[in-house]
Tab-separated table of C-alpha atoms and ligand atoms in Angstrom:
chain	number	residue	atom	x	y	z
A	2	UNK	CA	-26.863	-2.657	-13.829
A	3	UNK	CA	-24.292	-4.333	-11.622
A	4	UNK	CA	-20.915	-2.635	-11.625
A	5	UNK	CA	-18.182	-5.105	-12.483
A	6	UNK	CA	-14.786	-3.481	-12.424
A	7	UNK	CA	-13.698	-0.423	-14.345
A	8	UNK	CA	-11.462	2.606	-14.134
A	9	UNK	CA	-12.028	6.112	-15.449
A	10	UNK	CA	-9.455	8.862	-15.479
A	11	UNK	CA	-11.487	11.993	-14.769
A	12	UNK	CA	-8.705	14.554	-14.801
A	13	UNK	CA	-5.008	14.917	-15.569
A	14	UNK	CA	-2.427	17.553	-14.731
A	15	UNK	CA	0.980	16.848	-16.223
A	16	UNK	CA	1.536	13.154	-15.615
A	17	UNK	CA	-0.661	13.180	-12.492
A	18	UNK	CA	-4.131	11.653	-12.815
A	19	UNK	CA	-7.303	11.607	-10.786
A	20	UNK	CA	-10.099	9.142	-11.387
A	21	UNK	CA	-12.308	6.451	-9.982
A	22	UNK	CA	-12.117	2.654	-9.846
A	23	UNK	CA	-15.607	1.159	-9.705
A	24	UNK	CA	-16.118	-2.206	-8.016
A	25	UNK	CA	-19.221	-4.066	-6.785
A	26	UNK	CA	-18.129	-3.145	-3.233
A	27	UNK	CA	-17.883	0.560	-3.919
A	28	UNK	CA	-15.825	3.193	-5.664
A	29	UNK	CA	-12.164	3.920	-5.041
A	30	UNK	CA	-11.181	7.526	-5.617
A	31	UNK	CA	-7.703	7.862	-7.101
A	32	UNK	CA	-4.987	8.684	-6.306
A	33	UNK	CA	-5.802	6.301	-3.450
A	34	UNK	CA	-3.892	5.368	-0.330
A	35	UNK	CA	-4.606	1.898	1.055
A	36	UNK	CA	-4.080	1.357	4.794
A	37	UNK	CA	-2.497	-2.001	5.534
A	38	UNK	CA	-4.612	-4.543	7.393
A	39	UNK	CA	-1.956	-7.227	7.693
A	40	UNK	CA	-3.669	-9.909	9.741
A	41	UNK	CA	-7.348	-9.024	9.250
A	42	UNK	CA	-7.090	-5.755	11.160
A	43	UNK	CA	-5.693	-2.281	10.603
A	44	UNK	CA	-3.800	-2.321	13.887
A	45	UNK	CA	-5.347	-0.182	16.677
A	46	UNK	CA	-8.309	0.850	14.501
A	47	UNK	CA	-11.944	-0.263	14.281
A	48	UNK	CA	-13.090	-0.702	10.670
A	49	UNK	CA	-15.575	2.170	11.069
A	50	UNK	CA	-12.699	4.389	12.229
A	51	UNK	CA	-10.704	3.448	9.120
A	52	UNK	CA	-13.741	4.438	7.040
A	53	UNK	CA	-13.985	7.725	8.957
A	54	UNK	CA	-10.435	8.642	7.900
A	55	UNK	CA	-11.625	8.540	4.270
A	56	UNK	CA	-10.192	5.194	3.118
A	57	UNK	CA	-12.047	3.567	0.200
A	58	UNK	CA	-10.017	0.333	0.209
A	59	UNK	CA	-7.557	-1.511	2.404
A	60	UNK	CA	-4.853	-4.075	1.843
A	61	UNK	CA	-4.713	-7.568	3.327
A	62	UNK	CA	-1.612	-9.770	3.420
A	63	UNK	CA	-1.931	-13.199	1.844
A	64	UNK	CA	1.154	-14.560	3.587
A	65	UNK	CA	-0.055	-13.706	7.098
A	66	UNK	CA	-3.660	-14.790	6.521
A	67	UNK	CA	-2.719	-18.121	4.889
A	68	UNK	CA	-0.709	-19.042	7.985
A	69	UNK	CA	-3.111	-17.676	10.565
A	70	UNK	CA	-6.049	-18.205	10.661
A	71	UNK	CA	-5.761	-19.929	7.235
A	72	UNK	CA	-7.487	-19.044	3.970
A	73	UNK	CA	-9.834	-22.056	4.068
A	74	UNK	CA	-11.008	-21.088	7.561
A	75	UNK	CA	-11.644	-17.471	6.497
A	76	UNK	CA	-13.642	-18.807	3.522
A	77	UNK	CA	-15.758	-21.053	5.800
A	78	UNK	CA	-16.469	-17.980	7.937
A	79	UNK	CA	-17.824	-16.038	4.970
A	80	UNK	CA	-14.682	-14.443	3.529
A	81	UNK	CA	-12.356	-11.722	4.726
A	82	UNK	CA	-14.826	-8.822	4.387
A	83	UNK	CA	-17.319	-10.479	6.705
A	84	UNK	CA	-14.639	-11.932	8.995
A	85	UNK	CA	-13.053	-8.537	9.702
A	86	UNK	CA	-16.238	-6.456	9.305
A	87	UNK	CA	-15.006	-4.375	6.347
A	88	UNK	CA	-17.585	-3.941	3.588
A	89	UNK	CA	-15.534	-1.891	1.146
A	90	UNK	CA	-13.017	-3.214	-1.386
A	91	UNK	CA	-9.954	-5.197	-0.276
A	92	UNK	CA	-6.750	-5.678	-2.249
A	93	UNK	CA	-4.585	-8.622	-1.275
A	94	UNK	CA	-0.921	-8.964	-2.108
A	95	UNK	CA	0.295	-12.258	-3.556
A	96	UNK	CA	2.351	-13.390	-0.584
A	97	UNK	CA	5.528	-13.333	-2.675
A	98	UNK	CA	7.167	-10.379	-0.993
A	99	UNK	CA	6.620	-11.527	2.571
A	100	UNK	CA	7.507	-15.136	1.999
A	101	UNK	CA	10.900	-13.932	0.816
A	102	UNK	CA	11.405	-11.301	3.517
A	103	UNK	CA	9.979	-13.066	6.591
A	104	UNK	CA	10.813	-16.723	6.233
A	105	UNK	CA	13.967	-18.725	6.629
A	106	UNK	CA	14.647	-22.085	5.054
A	107	UNK	CA	12.794	-21.098	1.887
A	108	UNK	CA	13.447	-22.681	-1.472
A	109	UNK	CA	12.562	-20.883	-4.679
A	110	UNK	CA	11.981	-23.035	-7.772
A	111	UNK	CA	10.105	-22.664	-11.043
A	112	UNK	CA	7.077	-24.128	-9.277
A	113	UNK	CA	6.960	-21.517	-6.506
A	114	UNK	CA	8.407	-21.036	-3.034
A	115	UNK	CA	8.550	-23.706	-0.341
A	116	UNK	CA	9.017	-22.282	3.132
A	117	UNK	CA	8.612	-22.785	6.842
A	118	UNK	CA	6.123	-20.611	8.707
A	119	UNK	CA	7.695	-17.916	10.896
A	120	UNK	CA	4.944	-18.683	13.428
A	121	UNK	CA	5.200	-22.429	14.020
A	122	UNK	CA	7.748	-23.801	11.547
A	123	UNK	CA	5.094	-25.697	9.533
A	124	UNK	CA	5.931	-26.305	5.864
A	125	UNK	CA	4.052	-24.617	3.015
A	126	UNK	CA	4.213	-24.095	-0.718
A	127	UNK	CA	3.094	-20.881	-2.340
A	128	UNK	CA	2.920	-20.880	-6.120
A	129	UNK	CA	1.020	-18.729	-8.619
A	130	UNK	CA	-1.837	-21.259	-8.529
A	131	UNK	CA	-1.952	-21.455	-4.723
A	132	UNK	CA	-1.698	-17.662	-4.391
A	133	UNK	CA	-4.715	-17.249	-6.719
A	134	UNK	CA	-6.599	-19.873	-4.707
A	135	UNK	CA	-5.833	-18.202	-1.372
A	136	UNK	CA	-6.830	-14.762	-2.633
A	137	UNK	CA	-10.079	-16.245	-4.012
A	138	UNK	CA	-10.822	-17.946	-0.676
A	139	UNK	CA	-10.240	-14.651	1.128
A	140	UNK	CA	-12.705	-12.967	-1.251
A	141	UNK	CA	-10.276	-10.264	-2.328
A	142	UNK	CA	-11.619	-7.669	-4.785
A	143	UNK	CA	-8.241	-6.857	-6.295
A	144	UNK	CA	-5.936	-9.867	-6.576
A	145	UNK	CA	-2.211	-9.461	-7.201
A	146	UNK	CA	-0.281	-11.786	-9.512
A	147	UNK	CA	2.323	-13.940	-7.757
A	148	UNK	CA	5.794	-12.557	-8.349
A	149	UNK	CA	9.278	-12.388	-6.960
A	150	UNK	CA	10.071	-8.926	-5.647
A	151	UNK	CA	13.626	-8.568	-6.956
A	152	UNK	CA	15.872	-7.644	-4.035
A	153	UNK	CA	17.955	-4.479	-4.250
A	154	UNK	CA	20.717	-4.176	-5.223
A	155	UNK	CA	20.688	-6.764	-8.005
A	156	UNK	CA	23.106	-6.901	-10.937
A	157	UNK	CA	21.610	-6.902	-14.424
A	158	UNK	CA	21.737	-10.666	-14.905
A	159	UNK	CA	20.150	-11.431	-11.521
A	160	UNK	CA	17.447	-8.796	-12.060
A	161	UNK	CA	16.723	-10.223	-15.507
A	162	UNK	CA	16.299	-13.834	-14.434
A	163	UNK	CA	14.103	-12.694	-11.520
A	164	UNK	CA	11.972	-10.505	-13.821
A	165	UNK	CA	11.612	-13.310	-16.369
A	166	UNK	CA	10.537	-15.750	-13.662
A	167	UNK	CA	7.940	-13.208	-12.470
A	168	UNK	CA	6.597	-12.879	-16.030
A	169	UNK	CA	6.202	-16.673	-16.327
A	170	UNK	CA	4.460	-16.612	-12.950
A	171	UNK	CA	2.278	-13.704	-14.160
A	172	UNK	CA	1.035	-15.869	-17.065
A	173	UNK	CA	0.318	-18.758	-14.669
A	174	UNK	CA	-1.482	-16.361	-12.298
A	175	UNK	CA	-3.692	-15.116	-15.149
A	176	UNK	CA	-4.506	-18.690	-16.169
A	177	UNK	CA	-5.291	-19.780	-12.587
A	178	UNK	CA	-7.364	-16.656	-11.844
A	179	UNK	CA	-9.739	-17.491	-14.705
A	180	UNK	CA	-12.871	-15.413	-15.280
A	181	UNK	CA	-14.244	-13.823	-12.121
A	182	UNK	CA	-16.635	-10.953	-12.941
A	183	UNK	CA	-16.441	-8.185	-10.365
A	184	UNK	CA	-12.943	-9.186	-9.281
A	185	UNK	CA	-9.745	-7.763	-10.745
A	186	UNK	CA	-6.307	-9.223	-11.301
A	187	UNK	CA	-3.299	-6.904	-11.380
A	188	UNK	CA	0.043	-7.764	-12.996
A	189	UNK	CA	3.309	-6.590	-11.457
A	190	UNK	CA	6.134	-4.999	-13.423
A	191	UNK	CA	9.656	-5.893	-12.324
A	192	UNK	CA	13.070	-5.089	-13.771
A	193	UNK	CA	14.793	-3.397	-10.834
A	194	UNK	CA	16.413	-0.105	-11.909
A	195	UNK	CA	17.066	-1.222	-15.504
A	196	UNK	CA	14.964	0.570	-18.081
A	197	UNK	CA	15.188	-2.088	-20.801
A	198	UNK	CA	14.006	-4.721	-18.324
A	199	UNK	CA	11.114	-2.500	-17.142
A	200	UNK	CA	10.117	-2.113	-20.821
A	201	UNK	CA	10.275	-5.849	-21.469
A	202	UNK	CA	8.328	-6.592	-18.324
A	203	UNK	CA	5.597	-4.100	-19.285
A	204	UNK	CA	5.325	-5.653	-22.765
A	205	UNK	CA	5.082	-9.170	-21.297
A	206	UNK	CA	2.319	-8.080	-18.892
A	207	UNK	CA	0.360	-6.252	-21.593
A	208	UNK	CA	0.496	-9.343	-23.801
A	209	UNK	CA	-1.049	-11.392	-20.985
A	210	UNK	CA	-3.608	-8.663	-20.181
A	211	UNK	CA	-4.531	-7.468	-16.675
A	212	UNK	CA	-7.199	-5.252	-15.097
A	213	UNK	CA	-4.517	-3.060	-13.523
A	214	UNK	CA	-0.757	-2.906	-13.302
A	215	UNK	CA	1.639	-2.471	-10.395
A	216	UNK	CA	5.144	-1.109	-10.384
A	217	UNK	CA	6.926	-3.644	-8.183
A	218	UNK	CA	10.438	-3.957	-6.852
A	219	UNK	CA	10.752	-0.336	-5.685
A	220	UNK	CA	10.965	1.063	-2.144
A	221	UNK	CA	13.259	-1.846	-1.315
A	222	UNK	CA	16.274	0.195	-0.252
A	223	UNK	CA	17.202	2.046	-3.441
A	224	UNK	CA	16.377	5.460	-1.970
A	225	UNK	CA	14.014	8.177	-3.150
A	226	UNK	CA	16.241	9.619	-5.877
A	227	UNK	CA	16.662	6.310	-7.682
A	228	UNK	CA	13.013	5.383	-7.107
A	229	UNK	CA	11.892	8.652	-8.740
A	230	UNK	CA	14.333	8.034	-11.604
A	231	UNK	CA	12.580	4.727	-12.341
A	232	UNK	CA	9.147	6.312	-11.822
A	233	UNK	CA	10.039	8.959	-14.415
A	234	UNK	CA	9.495	6.279	-17.078
A	235	UNK	CA	8.079	3.051	-15.553
A	236	UNK	CA	4.388	4.068	-15.124
A	237	UNK	CA	4.304	5.418	-18.705
A	238	UNK	CA	5.198	1.944	-20.017
A	239	UNK	CA	1.926	0.581	-18.570
A	240	UNK	CA	-1.523	1.050	-20.190
A	241	UNK	CA	-2.913	4.548	-19.493
A	242	UNK	CA	-6.486	3.286	-19.209
A	243	UNK	CA	-5.787	0.949	-16.282
A	244	UNK	CA	-4.941	1.760	-12.638
A	245	UNK	CA	-1.238	1.914	-11.806
A	246	UNK	CA	-0.257	0.808	-8.339
A	247	UNK	CA	3.061	1.514	-6.635
A	248	UNK	CA	3.547	-1.167	-3.994
A	249	UNK	CA	4.778	-0.403	-0.480
A	250	UNK	CA	5.145	3.391	-0.773
A	251	UNK	CA	5.703	5.371	1.303
A	252	UNK	CA	6.588	8.550	3.178
A	253	UNK	CA	4.369	11.553	2.391
A	254	UNK	CA	6.905	13.123	0.007
A	255	UNK	CA	7.402	9.740	-1.749
A	256	UNK	CA	3.649	9.585	-2.286
A	257	UNK	CA	3.419	13.101	-3.672
A	258	UNK	CA	6.360	12.434	-6.024
A	259	UNK	CA	4.817	9.152	-7.184
A	260	UNK	CA	1.448	10.775	-7.916
A	261	UNK	CA	3.255	13.494	-9.882
A	262	UNK	CA	4.748	10.670	-12.000
A	263	UNK	CA	1.403	9.042	-12.836
A	264	UNK	CA	0.765	6.586	-9.981
A	265	UNK	CA	-2.891	6.006	-8.947
A	266	UNK	CA	-2.680	3.680	-5.913
A	267	UNK	CA	-0.286	3.114	-3.023
A	268	UNK	CA	-0.064	1.261	0.283
A	269	UNK	CA	2.324	1.441	3.199
A	270	UNK	CA	2.557	0.380	6.831
A	271	UNK	CA	4.200	3.692	7.727
A	272	UNK	CA	1.179	5.639	9.064
A	273	UNK	CA	-0.002	2.712	11.189
A	274	UNK	CA	3.424	1.486	12.339
A	275	UNK	CA	4.594	5.025	13.157
A	276	UNK	CA	1.399	5.580	15.116
A	277	UNK	CA	2.513	2.809	17.468
A	278	UNK	CA	6.043	4.184	17.872
A	279	UNK	CA	5.055	7.758	18.760
A	280	UNK	CA	5.626	9.346	15.357
A	281	UNK	CA	2.983	11.637	13.887
A	282	UNK	CA	2.887	12.947	10.315
A	283	UNK	CA	1.763	16.555	10.044
A	284	UNK	CA	1.697	19.302	7.429
A	285	UNK	CA	4.882	20.556	9.049
A	286	UNK	CA	6.761	17.278	9.016
A	287	UNK	CA	7.169	14.454	11.508
A	288	UNK	CA	6.480	15.091	15.208
A	289	UNK	CA	8.007	12.743	17.775
A	290	UNK	CA	5.426	12.819	20.533
A	291	UNK	CA	7.808	11.172	23.008
A	292	UNK	CA	10.046	14.272	23.071
A	293	UNK	CA	10.097	16.115	26.408
A	294	UNK	CA	9.138	19.398	24.722
A	295	UNK	CA	5.526	18.146	24.479
A	296	UNK	CA	5.163	17.267	28.177
A	297	UNK	CA	3.273	20.467	29.104
A	298	UNK	CA	2.129	21.580	25.665
A	299	UNK	CA	-1.671	22.132	25.762
A	300	UNK	CA	-1.884	22.655	21.982
A	301	UNK	CA	-3.146	19.997	19.551
A	302	UNK	CA	-0.751	17.978	17.420
A	303	UNK	CA	-1.926	19.909	14.371
A	304	UNK	CA	-4.400	22.766	14.853
A	305	UNK	CA	-5.712	22.366	11.291
A	306	UNK	CA	-6.370	18.602	11.569
A	307	UNK	CA	-9.947	17.452	12.213
A	308	UNK	CA	-9.121	13.950	13.498
A	309	UNK	CA	-10.170	12.947	17.057
A	310	UNK	CA	-6.575	13.060	18.337
A	311	UNK	CA	-6.242	16.699	17.280
A	312	UNK	CA	-9.811	17.815	18.034
A	313	UNK	CA	-10.004	16.548	21.594
A	314	UNK	CA	-6.506	15.979	22.995
A	315	UNK	CA	-3.373	17.986	23.693
A	316	UNK	CA	0.204	17.187	22.799
A	317	UNK	CA	0.794	16.863	26.536
A	318	UNK	CA	-1.841	14.115	26.797
A	319	UNK	CA	-0.535	12.266	23.726
A	320	UNK	CA	2.976	12.506	25.198
A	321	UNK	CA	1.765	11.176	28.535
A	322	UNK	CA	-0.149	8.169	27.203
A	323	UNK	CA	2.726	7.245	24.894
A	324	UNK	CA	5.235	7.397	27.757
A	325	UNK	CA	2.877	5.416	29.983
A	326	UNK	CA	2.472	2.708	27.324
A	327	UNK	CA	-1.305	3.164	27.208
A	328	UNK	CA	-3.204	1.514	24.326
A	329	UNK	CA	-5.009	4.769	23.519
A	330	UNK	CA	-1.678	6.215	22.410
A	331	UNK	CA	-1.529	3.789	19.455
A	332	UNK	CA	-5.226	4.337	18.730
A	333	UNK	CA	-5.049	8.133	18.610
A	334	UNK	CA	-1.755	8.442	16.738
A	335	UNK	CA	-2.725	5.767	14.191
A	336	UNK	CA	-6.042	7.549	13.617
A	337	UNK	CA	-4.250	10.855	13.173
A	338	UNK	CA	-1.677	9.414	10.760
A	339	UNK	CA	-4.278	7.649	8.614
A	340	UNK	CA	-6.369	10.845	8.603
A	341	UNK	CA	-3.285	12.802	7.511
A	342	UNK	CA	-2.569	10.368	4.648
A	343	UNK	CA	-6.177	10.355	3.434
A	344	UNK	CA	-6.370	14.124	3.658
A	345	UNK	CA	-3.164	14.318	1.601
A	346	UNK	CA	-4.747	12.126	-1.109
A	347	UNK	CA	-7.954	14.219	-1.075
A	348	UNK	CA	-5.941	17.427	-1.473
A	349	UNK	CA	-4.036	15.940	-4.404
A	350	UNK	CA	-7.216	14.695	-6.105
A	351	UNK	CA	-8.687	18.183	-5.815
A	352	UNK	CA	-5.534	19.943	-7.023
A	353	UNK	CA	-5.168	17.618	-10.039
A	354	UNK	CA	-8.840	18.075	-10.969
A	355	UNK	CA	-8.415	21.847	-10.753
A	356	UNK	CA	-5.207	21.824	-12.814
A	357	UNK	CA	-3.132	23.332	-10.023
A	358	UNK	CA	-1.110	20.334	-8.882
A	359	UNK	CA	2.266	21.955	-9.398
A	360	UNK	CA	1.362	24.951	-7.224
A	361	UNK	CA	-0.077	22.569	-4.638
A	362	UNK	CA	3.200	20.625	-4.556
A	363	UNK	CA	5.150	23.825	-3.931
A	364	UNK	CA	2.871	24.616	-0.983
A	365	UNK	CA	3.221	21.062	0.364
A	366	UNK	CA	7.030	21.232	0.350
A	367	UNK	CA	7.119	24.800	1.706
A	368	UNK	CA	4.937	23.937	4.684
A	369	UNK	CA	7.047	20.874	5.539
A	370	UNK	CA	10.219	22.911	5.272
A	371	UNK	CA	8.956	25.201	8.064
A	372	UNK	CA	9.235	22.351	10.554
A	373	UNK	CA	7.144	21.834	13.670
A	374	UNK	CA	5.622	24.780	15.562
A	375	UNK	CA	8.133	26.290	18.042
A	376	UNK	CA	7.960	24.902	21.611
A	377	UNK	CA	5.961	26.886	24.142
B	421	ZN	ZN1	-4.997	14.824	13.687
């Protein structure tokens, strides 16, 4: 029998859950971290290398792909999976967040957002209907409803009108998406840091009915404490039998805290972007490979890591190639960072399944608190 799209929670520990999302393109083990493949590539990585880090799914950006090379062109070339040589599931965002953060001269109306491309100044409209069309042309497995990511800070009245607009757009997204067996549509909860608005938004989304639900409008500058405060209640307002996705998060301790609060999926540019700026995530915190202390250090970045950067290269080499501006620096550090993130997710899945997630979290924080290994 062909798998369409479903989600099973296979274990819980406190609010944390582990499970599996089944799609025609393969299973996604949750909690899942999705590497970001902005423009049809996870920067500095071959698709098979992304697979080797343990990723089950990656994220593509509607805004970038609609402008270059264009959704219709990708469709003519067989869809995004074939175009970028990635066979596993792809989630695409709706374009809403980036159109608001990257473009100037934009105009938001009930219809959608008119804007000028940041690449060549050409004029475009993105609306719920056009966002659904673009994501269909790309061949996305998990499609996100078109929404407005409420900026932070927002006063109650501004947050409310933004949330209500997003809910009207959510209904239009659902209508435009139609019936597409094997493809999923996720709704996005808004409401900023206001509990009553988060509740209303969740009710509106549930009434429309989605295959999964995202917590949107967080990780936009409110800080970890306030984000966790919202996550203490926001995921619980969404249906327990559907995947819950926290968009754009985050640092390793953000991810652990979000999973502890019932989040199943996350994405962030941090591991890939940091890999290009000389920052490595390790069990013992962040290592800045450009620091002079690594110049003659023959030890690996992390002796316990099994990624190629740690198995075959020294800190001294990674320091050298970063300082010399060599492309391999981005390749090795990105690989390491994605491996670290996927390993983190695998450890959490195992700990949740075994009912020892709280003890695991204590170990995670204790190891980070030790800091990097002392210099030689
Ligand atoms: Zn490594």
